């Protein structure tokens, strides 16, 4: 039988104190053994408590008041102010890790990006309302969230500043197009969004349902042919055959679009979607010459599920520092998930290192970054179950 037993307990540390009995001026009057390492000076909450608090809110996305109510059932009564002040003091500890994630993200050359609204209930001069945006940038080994009050092109421009080349999978939002004009980054547009366009026409214009679903079927064929092509990677002859089949399907689709655009009295609903297809055609076909690039931006959209669920559960942030901490910990936990590392084990070890450094971030964080970990470290932080001890 598997059981879980959780109990809050108070750990009392008894330290030896020595008082001199001589009259020597060179020795101190009282010598006390050093106390245990603490995350917060004079704080009474141990590392295990803060680990639970951070995971509960920023990984499991539970509102703080529910966590406090849950802790009461374990005989631990924490005041909301204790939680608030403690999180604010812990926020700087994660800044070096976040900066390292962002730098690693920029060093890679394949990304996904998306953005979603996030409420920050503060008043800022020149800004109307509380709507901010939680941007996400995914690379092969990192996930970076950025909280910003705007949804303009300056956010991706600033993030990718200095990048020399790469391919970014996105939807058709204009901010990414504006960014691409100033940076050497190729945009790969999302076929899932194109498919939604045709499904929207099928729903809103019943007389064009057959036409729209034909296009949906053609897009599905592209997905299928590309999937077959990817299965043949490493098999030169078979890959060449399947690659040619995909390119022929792309050519047929382009000729169909061109022919339909020339039709007399083309309905506006059709014209709009076909024009969008033509405008974004170059970005939609990036995957053809770059098999490693997905046909859609679903990775970024799945990553944005985290802030979407969080804002449904606890609305947003009530201070800028809190919103920034949210983006930082979303980034760290998602990157650990990407590397198949156990966030509880990693967080507990990192906080212990911070406590050992007198409540500051470790002087050298490299060993805590997934891409720098040795095989032994990865095993220690792994989410995989450890083999049973048969000794």
mmCIF file of C-alpha atoms in Angstrom:
data_model
loop_
_atom_site.group_PDB
_atom_site.id
_atom_site.type_symbol
_atom_site.label_atom_id
_atom_site.label_comp_id
_atom_site.label_asym_id
_atom_site.label_seq_id
_atom_site.Cartn_x
_atom_site.Cartn_y
_atom_site.Cartn_z
ATOM 1 C CA UNK A 1 0.000 0.000 0.000
ATOM 2 C CA UNK A 2 1.152 3.517 -0.800
ATOM 3 C CA UNK A 3 0.481 6.172 1.818
ATOM 4 C CA UNK A 4 1.258 9.898 2.079
ATOM 5 C CA UNK A 5 1.755 11.537 5.438
ATOM 6 C CA UNK A 6 2.503 15.253 5.610
ATOM 7 C CA UNK A 7 3.046 17.039 8.893
ATOM 8 C CA UNK A 8 4.433 20.460 9.704
ATOM 9 C CA UNK A 9 6.871 20.381 12.582
ATOM 10 C CA UNK A 10 9.080 22.803 14.445
ATOM 11 C CA UNK A 11 12.804 22.038 14.487
ATOM 12 C CA UNK A 12 14.663 23.465 17.453
ATOM 13 C CA UNK A 13 18.387 24.085 16.997
ATOM 14 C CA UNK A 14 20.411 23.974 20.217
ATOM 15 C CA UNK A 15 23.785 25.707 19.966
ATOM 16 C CA UNK A 16 26.632 25.497 22.387
ATOM 17 C CA UNK A 17 27.663 28.748 24.065
ATOM 18 C CA UNK A 18 31.006 29.114 25.783
ATOM 19 C CA UNK A 19 31.789 31.806 28.344
ATOM 20 C CA UNK A 20 35.395 32.454 29.291
ATOM 21 C CA UNK A 21 36.476 32.086 32.864
ATOM 22 C CA UNK A 22 39.824 33.821 32.509
ATOM 23 C CA UNK A 23 40.574 37.539 32.379
ATOM 24 C CA UNK A 24 42.525 37.539 29.113
ATOM 25 C CA UNK A 25 41.712 40.630 27.052
ATOM 26 C CA UNK A 26 42.412 38.927 23.714
ATOM 27 C CA UNK A 27 39.555 36.424 23.941
ATOM 28 C CA UNK A 28 35.856 37.222 23.476
ATOM 29 C CA UNK A 29 33.543 37.044 26.431
ATOM 30 C CA UNK A 30 31.104 34.552 24.861
ATOM 31 C CA UNK A 31 31.603 32.195 21.898
ATOM 32 C CA UNK A 32 28.473 30.746 20.270
ATOM 33 C CA UNK A 33 28.369 27.999 17.638
ATOM 34 C CA UNK A 34 27.110 29.229 14.252
ATOM 35 C CA UNK A 35 23.419 28.794 13.527
ATOM 36 C CA UNK A 36 21.961 26.774 10.658
ATOM 37 C CA UNK A 37 22.019 28.327 7.147
ATOM 38 C CA UNK A 38 18.906 30.413 6.429
ATOM 39 C CA UNK A 39 17.351 31.709 3.282
ATOM 40 C CA UNK A 40 16.036 34.790 5.043
ATOM 41 C CA UNK A 41 17.991 36.279 7.955
ATOM 42 C CA UNK A 42 16.091 35.744 11.193
ATOM 43 C CA UNK A 43 13.377 33.933 9.254
ATOM 44 C CA UNK A 44 11.569 31.049 10.933
ATOM 45 C CA UNK A 45 10.507 29.210 7.760
ATOM 46 C CA UNK A 46 12.822 26.443 6.601
ATOM 47 C CA UNK A 47 13.837 25.559 3.054
ATOM 48 C CA UNK A 48 11.247 22.782 2.850
ATOM 49 C CA UNK A 49 8.461 25.301 3.523
ATOM 50 C CA UNK A 50 9.641 27.725 0.847
ATOM 51 C CA UNK A 51 10.098 24.868 -1.611
ATOM 52 C CA UNK A 52 6.487 23.867 -1.047
ATOM 53 C CA UNK A 53 5.250 27.447 -1.366
ATOM 54 C CA UNK A 54 7.110 28.142 -4.623
ATOM 55 C CA UNK A 55 6.067 24.858 -6.235
ATOM 56 C CA UNK A 56 2.467 25.207 -5.141
ATOM 57 C CA UNK A 57 2.010 28.655 -6.648
ATOM 58 C CA UNK A 58 4.295 28.749 -9.675
ATOM 59 C CA UNK A 59 4.294 25.114 -10.802
ATOM 60 C CA UNK A 60 0.901 23.830 -9.654
ATOM 61 C CA UNK A 61 -0.702 27.274 -10.102
ATOM 62 C CA UNK A 62 -2.750 27.270 -6.911
ATOM 63 C CA UNK A 63 -3.869 30.570 -5.324
ATOM 64 C CA UNK A 64 -1.942 31.519 -2.193
ATOM 65 C CA UNK A 65 -5.068 31.621 0.001
ATOM 66 C CA UNK A 66 -5.783 27.980 -0.861
ATOM 67 C CA UNK A 67 -2.226 27.007 0.039
ATOM 68 C CA UNK A 68 -2.531 28.788 3.397
ATOM 69 C CA UNK A 69 -5.828 27.010 4.040
ATOM 70 C CA UNK A 70 -4.212 23.694 3.160
ATOM 71 C CA UNK A 71 -1.277 24.333 5.498
ATOM 72 C CA UNK A 72 -3.721 24.975 8.326
ATOM 73 C CA UNK A 73 -4.904 21.387 7.970
ATOM 74 C CA UNK A 74 -1.306 20.388 8.727
ATOM 75 C CA UNK A 75 -1.258 22.549 11.873
ATOM 76 C CA UNK A 76 0.743 25.341 10.250
ATOM 77 C CA UNK A 77 -0.917 28.750 10.430
ATOM 78 C CA UNK A 78 0.951 31.224 8.190
ATOM 79 C CA UNK A 79 -0.076 34.848 7.810
ATOM 80 C CA UNK A 80 -0.514 36.178 4.256
ATOM 81 C CA UNK A 81 1.952 38.948 5.075
ATOM 82 C CA UNK A 82 4.627 36.390 5.921
ATOM 83 C CA UNK A 83 4.120 34.780 2.529
ATOM 84 C CA UNK A 84 4.139 38.106 0.668
ATOM 85 C CA UNK A 85 7.240 39.512 2.359
ATOM 86 C CA UNK A 86 9.118 36.241 2.064
ATOM 87 C CA UNK A 87 8.486 35.894 -1.667
ATOM 88 C CA UNK A 88 9.638 39.460 -2.222
ATOM 89 C CA UNK A 89 12.895 38.735 -0.394
ATOM 90 C CA UNK A 90 13.451 35.477 -2.282
ATOM 91 C CA UNK A 91 12.845 36.972 -5.744
ATOM 92 C CA UNK A 92 16.468 38.184 -6.315
ATOM 93 C CA UNK A 93 17.810 34.664 -5.704
ATOM 94 C CA UNK A 94 16.466 33.448 -9.053
ATOM 95 C CA UNK A 95 17.614 36.388 -11.192
ATOM 96 C CA UNK A 96 21.009 34.849 -12.154
ATOM 97 C CA UNK A 97 19.358 31.604 -13.279
ATOM 98 C CA UNK A 98 16.777 33.505 -15.330
ATOM 99 C CA UNK A 99 19.469 35.619 -17.006
ATOM 100 C CA UNK A 100 21.382 32.452 -17.881
ATOM 101 C CA UNK A 101 18.229 30.906 -19.391
ATOM 102 C CA UNK A 102 17.614 33.997 -21.528
ATOM 103 C CA UNK A 103 21.221 34.046 -22.740
ATOM 104 C CA UNK A 104 21.142 30.342 -23.606
ATOM 105 C CA UNK A 105 17.838 30.884 -25.412
ATOM 106 C CA UNK A 106 19.420 33.555 -27.615
ATOM 107 C CA UNK A 107 22.435 31.374 -28.382
ATOM 108 C CA UNK A 108 20.288 28.745 -30.109
ATOM 109 C CA UNK A 109 18.873 29.158 -33.606
ATOM 110 C CA UNK A 110 15.402 27.598 -33.579
ATOM 111 C CA UNK A 111 12.586 29.086 -31.520
ATOM 112 C CA UNK A 112 8.849 29.284 -30.955
ATOM 113 C CA UNK A 113 7.163 32.436 -29.643
ATOM 114 C CA UNK A 114 3.722 33.509 -28.486
ATOM 115 C CA UNK A 115 2.116 35.970 -26.095
ATOM 116 C CA UNK A 116 -0.987 36.121 -23.910
ATOM 117 C CA UNK A 117 -2.509 38.688 -21.585
ATOM 118 C CA UNK A 118 -1.537 38.873 -17.925
ATOM 119 C CA UNK A 119 -3.080 41.301 -15.454
ATOM 120 C CA UNK A 120 -0.823 43.400 -13.229
ATOM 121 C CA UNK A 121 -2.879 45.529 -10.835
ATOM 122 C CA UNK A 122 -0.624 48.559 -10.593
ATOM 123 C CA UNK A 123 -0.977 52.076 -11.923
ATOM 124 C CA UNK A 124 1.719 53.126 -14.409
ATOM 125 C CA UNK A 125 1.989 56.608 -15.817
ATOM 126 C CA UNK A 126 0.970 56.658 -19.459
ATOM 127 C CA UNK A 127 -0.682 53.224 -19.368
ATOM 128 C CA UNK A 128 -4.439 52.745 -19.249
ATOM 129 C CA UNK A 129 -5.742 49.632 -17.563
ATOM 130 C CA UNK A 130 -4.001 46.639 -16.044
ATOM 131 C CA UNK A 131 -3.509 44.455 -19.108
ATOM 132 C CA UNK A 132 0.103 43.326 -19.497
ATOM 133 C CA UNK A 133 1.420 40.477 -21.631
ATOM 134 C CA UNK A 134 3.269 37.286 -20.807
ATOM 135 C CA UNK A 135 5.532 36.489 -23.764
ATOM 136 C CA UNK A 136 7.155 33.093 -24.170
ATOM 137 C CA UNK A 137 10.220 32.132 -26.223
ATOM 138 C CA UNK A 138 11.075 28.438 -26.543
ATOM 139 C CA UNK A 139 14.332 27.013 -27.825
ATOM 140 C CA UNK A 140 15.540 23.428 -27.882
ATOM 141 C CA UNK A 141 16.746 23.509 -24.266
ATOM 142 C CA UNK A 142 15.081 26.530 -22.614
ATOM 143 C CA UNK A 143 11.738 28.224 -22.065
ATOM 144 C CA UNK A 144 11.810 31.950 -21.300
ATOM 145 C CA UNK A 145 8.764 33.967 -20.225
ATOM 146 C CA UNK A 146 8.939 37.756 -20.326
ATOM 147 C CA UNK A 147 6.367 39.991 -18.641
ATOM 148 C CA UNK A 148 5.925 43.332 -20.349
ATOM 149 C CA UNK A 149 3.251 46.046 -20.241
ATOM 150 C CA UNK A 150 3.100 46.163 -24.040
ATOM 151 C CA UNK A 151 2.417 43.805 -26.921
ATOM 152 C CA UNK A 152 4.621 45.674 -29.387
ATOM 153 C CA UNK A 153 7.618 44.536 -31.413
ATOM 154 C CA UNK A 154 10.138 45.951 -28.939
ATOM 155 C CA UNK A 155 9.750 42.867 -26.731
ATOM 156 C CA UNK A 156 10.965 40.263 -29.272
ATOM 157 C CA UNK A 157 13.456 42.822 -30.653
ATOM 158 C CA UNK A 158 15.018 43.307 -27.233
ATOM 159 C CA UNK A 159 15.034 39.603 -26.477
ATOM 160 C CA UNK A 160 16.722 38.658 -29.756
ATOM 161 C CA UNK A 161 19.051 41.658 -29.869
ATOM 162 C CA UNK A 162 22.422 40.563 -31.230
ATOM 163 C CA UNK A 163 21.149 37.301 -32.748
ATOM 164 C CA UNK A 164 22.791 36.740 -36.122
ATOM 165 C CA UNK A 165 20.552 34.070 -37.621
ATOM 166 C CA UNK A 166 17.782 31.628 -36.831
ATOM 167 C CA UNK A 167 14.197 30.571 -37.543
ATOM 168 C CA UNK A 168 11.311 31.638 -35.327
ATOM 169 C CA UNK A 169 7.954 29.817 -35.448
ATOM 170 C CA UNK A 170 5.103 32.248 -34.791
ATOM 171 C CA UNK A 171 1.546 33.096 -35.617
ATOM 172 C CA UNK A 172 0.878 35.979 -37.989
ATOM 173 C CA UNK A 173 0.921 38.734 -35.371
ATOM 174 C CA UNK A 174 2.387 41.960 -36.777
ATOM 175 C CA UNK A 175 4.938 42.439 -33.962
ATOM 176 C CA UNK A 176 6.953 39.478 -35.213
ATOM 177 C CA UNK A 177 6.858 40.799 -38.767
ATOM 178 C CA UNK A 178 8.135 44.178 -37.583
ATOM 179 C CA UNK A 179 10.910 42.462 -35.627
ATOM 180 C CA UNK A 180 11.980 40.419 -38.660
ATOM 181 C CA UNK A 181 12.581 43.608 -40.633
ATOM 182 C CA UNK A 182 15.397 44.624 -38.298
ATOM 183 C CA UNK A 183 16.848 41.232 -37.281
ATOM 184 C CA UNK A 184 18.318 38.403 -39.340
ATOM 185 C CA UNK A 185 15.618 35.963 -38.233
ATOM 186 C CA UNK A 186 13.393 34.012 -40.621
ATOM 187 C CA UNK A 187 9.740 33.731 -39.632
ATOM 188 C CA UNK A 188 8.032 30.358 -40.035
ATOM 189 C CA UNK A 189 4.274 30.867 -39.904
ATOM 190 C CA UNK A 190 1.833 28.436 -38.354
ATOM 191 C CA UNK A 191 -0.329 26.137 -40.506
ATOM 192 C CA UNK A 192 -2.625 25.430 -37.558
ATOM 193 C CA UNK A 193 -3.752 29.077 -37.697
ATOM 194 C CA UNK A 194 -4.408 28.802 -41.440
ATOM 195 C CA UNK A 195 -6.456 25.682 -40.825
ATOM 196 C CA UNK A 196 -8.518 27.585 -38.231
ATOM 197 C CA UNK A 197 -9.208 30.275 -40.831
ATOM 198 C CA UNK A 198 -10.795 27.765 -43.186
ATOM 199 C CA UNK A 199 -12.751 26.105 -40.374
ATOM 200 C CA UNK A 200 -14.040 29.573 -39.447
ATOM 201 C CA UNK A 201 -15.310 30.091 -42.999
ATOM 202 C CA UNK A 202 -16.975 26.653 -42.934
ATOM 203 C CA UNK A 203 -18.768 27.620 -39.726
ATOM 204 C CA UNK A 204 -19.757 31.185 -40.624
ATOM 205 C CA UNK A 205 -20.608 30.639 -44.316
ATOM 206 C CA UNK A 206 -22.472 27.323 -44.761
ATOM 207 C CA UNK A 207 -22.583 27.796 -48.554
ATOM 208 C CA UNK A 208 -18.773 27.641 -48.610
ATOM 209 C CA UNK A 209 -18.430 24.719 -46.212
ATOM 210 C CA UNK A 210 -17.436 22.231 -48.905
ATOM 211 C CA UNK A 211 -14.833 24.644 -50.320
ATOM 212 C CA UNK A 212 -13.326 25.334 -46.897
ATOM 213 C CA UNK A 213 -13.212 21.674 -45.878
ATOM 214 C CA UNK A 214 -11.412 20.827 -49.132
ATOM 215 C CA UNK A 215 -8.699 23.225 -48.018
ATOM 216 C CA UNK A 216 -8.669 21.701 -44.540
ATOM 217 C CA UNK A 217 -8.160 18.306 -46.153
ATOM 218 C CA UNK A 218 -5.306 19.650 -48.276
ATOM 219 C CA UNK A 219 -3.608 21.042 -45.164
ATOM 220 C CA UNK A 220 -4.061 17.684 -43.471
ATOM 221 C CA UNK A 221 -2.349 16.039 -46.434
ATOM 222 C CA UNK A 222 0.642 18.376 -45.968
ATOM 223 C CA UNK A 223 0.896 17.343 -42.326
ATOM 224 C CA UNK A 224 0.733 13.674 -43.314
ATOM 225 C CA UNK A 225 3.353 13.956 -46.056
ATOM 226 C CA UNK A 226 5.673 15.922 -43.814
ATOM 227 C CA UNK A 227 5.265 13.324 -41.067
ATOM 228 C CA UNK A 228 6.219 10.568 -43.521
ATOM 229 C CA UNK A 229 9.224 12.626 -44.615
ATOM 230 C CA UNK A 230 10.432 13.073 -41.036
ATOM 231 C CA UNK A 231 10.141 9.332 -40.441
ATOM 232 C CA UNK A 232 12.661 8.828 -43.261
ATOM 233 C CA UNK A 233 15.353 11.125 -41.835
ATOM 234 C CA UNK A 234 18.689 9.351 -42.112
ATOM 235 C CA UNK A 235 17.515 7.263 -45.073
ATOM 236 C CA UNK A 236 18.703 9.311 -48.015
ATOM 237 C CA UNK A 237 16.840 7.592 -50.851
ATOM 238 C CA UNK A 238 13.519 7.201 -49.033
ATOM 239 C CA UNK A 239 13.732 10.748 -47.657
ATOM 240 C CA UNK A 240 14.292 12.124 -51.169
ATOM 241 C CA UNK A 241 11.174 10.345 -52.449
ATOM 242 C CA UNK A 242 8.969 11.575 -49.633
ATOM 243 C CA UNK A 243 10.457 15.056 -49.785
ATOM 244 C CA UNK A 244 9.543 15.230 -53.476
ATOM 245 C CA UNK A 245 5.967 14.132 -52.720
ATOM 246 C CA UNK A 246 5.648 16.941 -50.164
ATOM 247 C CA UNK A 247 7.014 19.547 -52.572
ATOM 248 C CA UNK A 248 4.579 18.440 -55.267
ATOM 249 C CA UNK A 249 1.678 18.803 -52.822
ATOM 250 C CA UNK A 250 2.882 22.312 -51.937
ATOM 251 C CA UNK A 251 3.024 23.223 -55.630
ATOM 252 C CA UNK A 252 -0.498 21.899 -56.207
ATOM 253 C CA UNK A 253 -1.799 23.930 -53.284
ATOM 254 C CA UNK A 254 -0.156 27.115 -54.570
ATOM 255 C CA UNK A 255 -1.590 26.619 -58.076
ATOM 256 C CA UNK A 256 -5.050 25.974 -56.604
ATOM 257 C CA UNK A 257 -4.851 29.217 -54.620
ATOM 258 C CA UNK A 258 -3.741 31.192 -57.671
ATOM 259 C CA UNK A 259 -6.547 29.753 -59.794
ATOM 260 C CA UNK A 260 -9.215 30.488 -57.188
ATOM 261 C CA UNK A 261 -7.994 34.065 -56.744
ATOM 262 C CA UNK A 262 -8.616 34.658 -60.468
ATOM 263 C CA UNK A 263 -12.249 33.566 -60.285
ATOM 264 C CA UNK A 264 -14.848 36.175 -61.238
ATOM 265 C CA UNK A 265 -16.926 37.656 -58.428
ATOM 266 C CA UNK A 266 -14.901 35.924 -55.735
ATOM 267 C CA UNK A 267 -16.698 36.246 -52.409
ATOM 268 C CA UNK A 268 -15.031 38.468 -49.812
ATOM 269 C CA UNK A 269 -14.756 35.646 -47.252
ATOM 270 C CA UNK A 270 -12.814 33.560 -49.746
ATOM 271 C CA UNK A 271 -10.777 36.483 -51.019
ATOM 272 C CA UNK A 272 -9.615 37.462 -47.534
ATOM 273 C CA UNK A 273 -8.355 34.048 -46.568
ATOM 274 C CA UNK A 274 -6.702 33.369 -49.933
ATOM 275 C CA UNK A 275 -4.971 36.746 -49.828
ATOM 276 C CA UNK A 276 -3.635 35.959 -46.352
ATOM 277 C CA UNK A 277 -2.394 32.641 -47.659
ATOM 278 C CA UNK A 278 -0.541 34.406 -50.472
ATOM 279 C CA UNK A 279 0.908 37.065 -48.161
ATOM 280 C CA UNK A 280 2.308 34.526 -45.718
ATOM 281 C CA UNK A 281 3.229 31.838 -48.243
ATOM 282 C CA UNK A 282 6.989 32.290 -47.927
ATOM 283 C CA UNK A 283 6.852 31.882 -44.144
ATOM 284 C CA UNK A 284 4.381 29.005 -44.354
ATOM 285 C CA UNK A 285 6.744 27.008 -46.567
ATOM 286 C CA UNK A 286 9.922 27.463 -44.511
ATOM 287 C CA UNK A 287 9.476 23.935 -43.160
ATOM 288 C CA UNK A 288 9.892 22.491 -46.662
ATOM 289 C CA UNK A 289 13.587 23.402 -46.877
ATOM 290 C CA UNK A 290 14.108 23.019 -43.132
ATOM 291 C CA UNK A 291 12.659 19.661 -42.013
ATOM 292 C CA UNK A 292 13.652 20.372 -38.396
ATOM 293 C CA UNK A 293 11.156 23.259 -38.310
ATOM 294 C CA UNK A 294 7.607 22.207 -37.276
ATOM 295 C CA UNK A 295 4.639 23.150 -39.438
ATOM 296 C CA UNK A 296 2.869 24.882 -36.567
ATOM 297 C CA UNK A 297 3.479 26.908 -33.429
ATOM 298 C CA UNK A 298 1.699 24.522 -31.086
ATOM 299 C CA UNK A 299 4.715 24.236 -28.766
ATOM 300 C CA UNK A 300 4.457 27.908 -27.843
ATOM 301 C CA UNK A 301 0.681 27.728 -27.507
ATOM 302 C CA UNK A 302 0.984 24.791 -25.125
ATOM 303 C CA UNK A 303 3.576 26.719 -23.100
ATOM 304 C CA UNK A 304 1.120 29.601 -22.782
ATOM 305 C CA UNK A 305 -1.345 27.268 -21.116
ATOM 306 C CA UNK A 306 0.622 27.830 -17.903
ATOM 307 C CA UNK A 307 -0.121 31.583 -17.599
ATOM 308 C CA UNK A 308 -3.650 31.053 -18.923
ATOM 309 C CA UNK A 309 -4.480 28.563 -16.166
ATOM 310 C CA UNK A 310 -2.675 30.710 -13.594
ATOM 311 C CA UNK A 311 -4.607 33.874 -14.432
ATOM 312 C CA UNK A 312 -7.854 31.913 -14.235
ATOM 313 C CA UNK A 313 -6.862 30.696 -10.767
ATOM 314 C CA UNK A 314 -5.406 33.844 -9.242
ATOM 315 C CA UNK A 315 -6.161 36.605 -11.778
ATOM 316 C CA UNK A 316 -2.615 37.922 -12.198
ATOM 317 C CA UNK A 317 -0.133 39.893 -10.098
ATOM 318 C CA UNK A 318 -0.703 42.713 -7.648
ATOM 319 C CA UNK A 319 2.810 44.162 -7.889
ATOM 320 C CA UNK A 320 5.414 44.428 -10.632
ATOM 321 C CA UNK A 321 7.994 42.456 -8.623
ATOM 322 C CA UNK A 322 5.435 39.679 -8.178
ATOM 323 C CA UNK A 323 4.719 39.566 -11.899
ATOM 324 C CA UNK A 324 8.436 39.430 -12.703
ATOM 325 C CA UNK A 325 8.946 36.628 -10.175
ATOM 326 C CA UNK A 326 6.074 34.756 -11.822
ATOM 327 C CA UNK A 327 7.741 34.997 -15.257
ATOM 328 C CA UNK A 328 11.090 33.945 -13.785
ATOM 329 C CA UNK A 329 9.761 30.853 -12.026
ATOM 330 C CA UNK A 330 7.534 29.893 -14.955
ATOM 331 C CA UNK A 331 10.736 29.958 -17.043
ATOM 332 C CA UNK A 332 12.769 27.891 -14.591
ATOM 333 C CA UNK A 333 10.121 25.240 -14.005
ATOM 334 C CA UNK A 334 9.280 24.870 -17.707
ATOM 335 C CA UNK A 335 12.956 24.574 -18.596
ATOM 336 C CA UNK A 336 13.389 21.868 -15.952
ATOM 337 C CA UNK A 337 10.344 20.099 -17.363
ATOM 338 C CA UNK A 338 11.872 20.323 -20.848
ATOM 339 C CA UNK A 339 15.029 18.702 -19.497
ATOM 340 C CA UNK A 340 13.002 16.030 -17.653
ATOM 341 C CA UNK A 341 14.329 17.162 -14.290
ATOM 342 C CA UNK A 342 12.399 17.005 -11.036
ATOM 343 C CA UNK A 343 11.591 20.623 -10.040
ATOM 344 C CA UNK A 344 11.221 19.757 -6.348
ATOM 345 C CA UNK A 345 14.665 18.175 -6.147
ATOM 346 C CA UNK A 346 16.259 20.994 -8.141
ATOM 347 C CA UNK A 347 14.563 23.765 -6.172
ATOM 348 C CA UNK A 348 15.399 22.256 -2.818
ATOM 349 C CA UNK A 349 19.086 21.904 -3.790
ATOM 350 C CA UNK A 350 19.215 25.436 -5.191
ATOM 351 C CA UNK A 351 17.648 26.982 -2.090
ATOM 352 C CA UNK A 352 20.059 25.046 0.109
ATOM 353 C CA UNK A 353 22.931 26.537 -1.911
ATOM 354 C CA UNK A 354 21.424 30.005 -1.449
ATOM 355 C CA UNK A 355 21.097 29.480 2.294
ATOM 356 C CA UNK A 356 24.711 28.285 2.471
ATOM 357 C CA UNK A 357 25.686 31.540 0.729
ATOM 358 C CA UNK A 358 24.022 33.587 3.490
ATOM 359 C CA UNK A 359 20.722 34.132 1.724
ATOM 360 C CA UNK A 360 22.209 35.109 -1.625
ATOM 361 C CA UNK A 361 22.305 33.365 -4.993
ATOM 362 C CA UNK A 362 25.267 30.991 -5.334
ATOM 363 C CA UNK A 363 28.404 32.662 -6.654
ATOM 364 C CA UNK A 364 28.578 30.014 -9.399
ATOM 365 C CA UNK A 365 25.222 28.782 -10.729
ATOM 366 C CA UNK A 366 26.582 26.797 -13.659
ATOM 367 C CA UNK A 367 26.046 23.433 -11.995
ATOM 368 C CA UNK A 368 22.326 24.236 -11.622
ATOM 369 C CA UNK A 369 21.811 24.863 -15.362
ATOM 370 C CA UNK A 370 20.477 21.755 -17.160
ATOM 371 C CA UNK A 371 22.833 22.008 -20.136
ATOM 372 C CA UNK A 372 25.866 22.102 -17.831
ATOM 373 C CA UNK A 373 24.897 19.165 -15.635
ATOM 374 C CA UNK A 374 26.951 16.005 -15.576
ATOM 375 C CA UNK A 375 25.265 12.651 -16.029
ATOM 376 C CA UNK A 376 25.423 12.098 -12.288
ATOM 377 C CA UNK A 377 23.779 15.462 -11.586
ATOM 378 C CA UNK A 378 21.050 14.785 -14.132
ATOM 379 C CA UNK A 379 20.380 11.444 -12.491
ATOM 380 C CA UNK A 380 20.200 13.099 -9.068
ATOM 381 C CA UNK A 381 17.594 15.596 -10.327
ATOM 382 C CA UNK A 382 15.855 13.190 -12.690
ATOM 383 C CA UNK A 383 12.106 12.682 -12.725
ATOM 384 C CA UNK A 384 12.625 9.036 -13.673
ATOM 385 C CA UNK A 385 12.036 6.539 -10.843
ATOM 386 C CA UNK A 386 15.234 5.221 -9.320
ATOM 387 C CA UNK A 387 15.858 1.473 -9.595
ATOM 388 C CA UNK A 388 15.086 -0.512 -6.427
ATOM 389 C CA UNK A 389 17.915 -1.244 -4.052
ATOM 390 C CA UNK A 390 18.630 -4.970 -4.341
ATOM 391 C CA UNK A 391 21.698 -5.003 -2.118
#
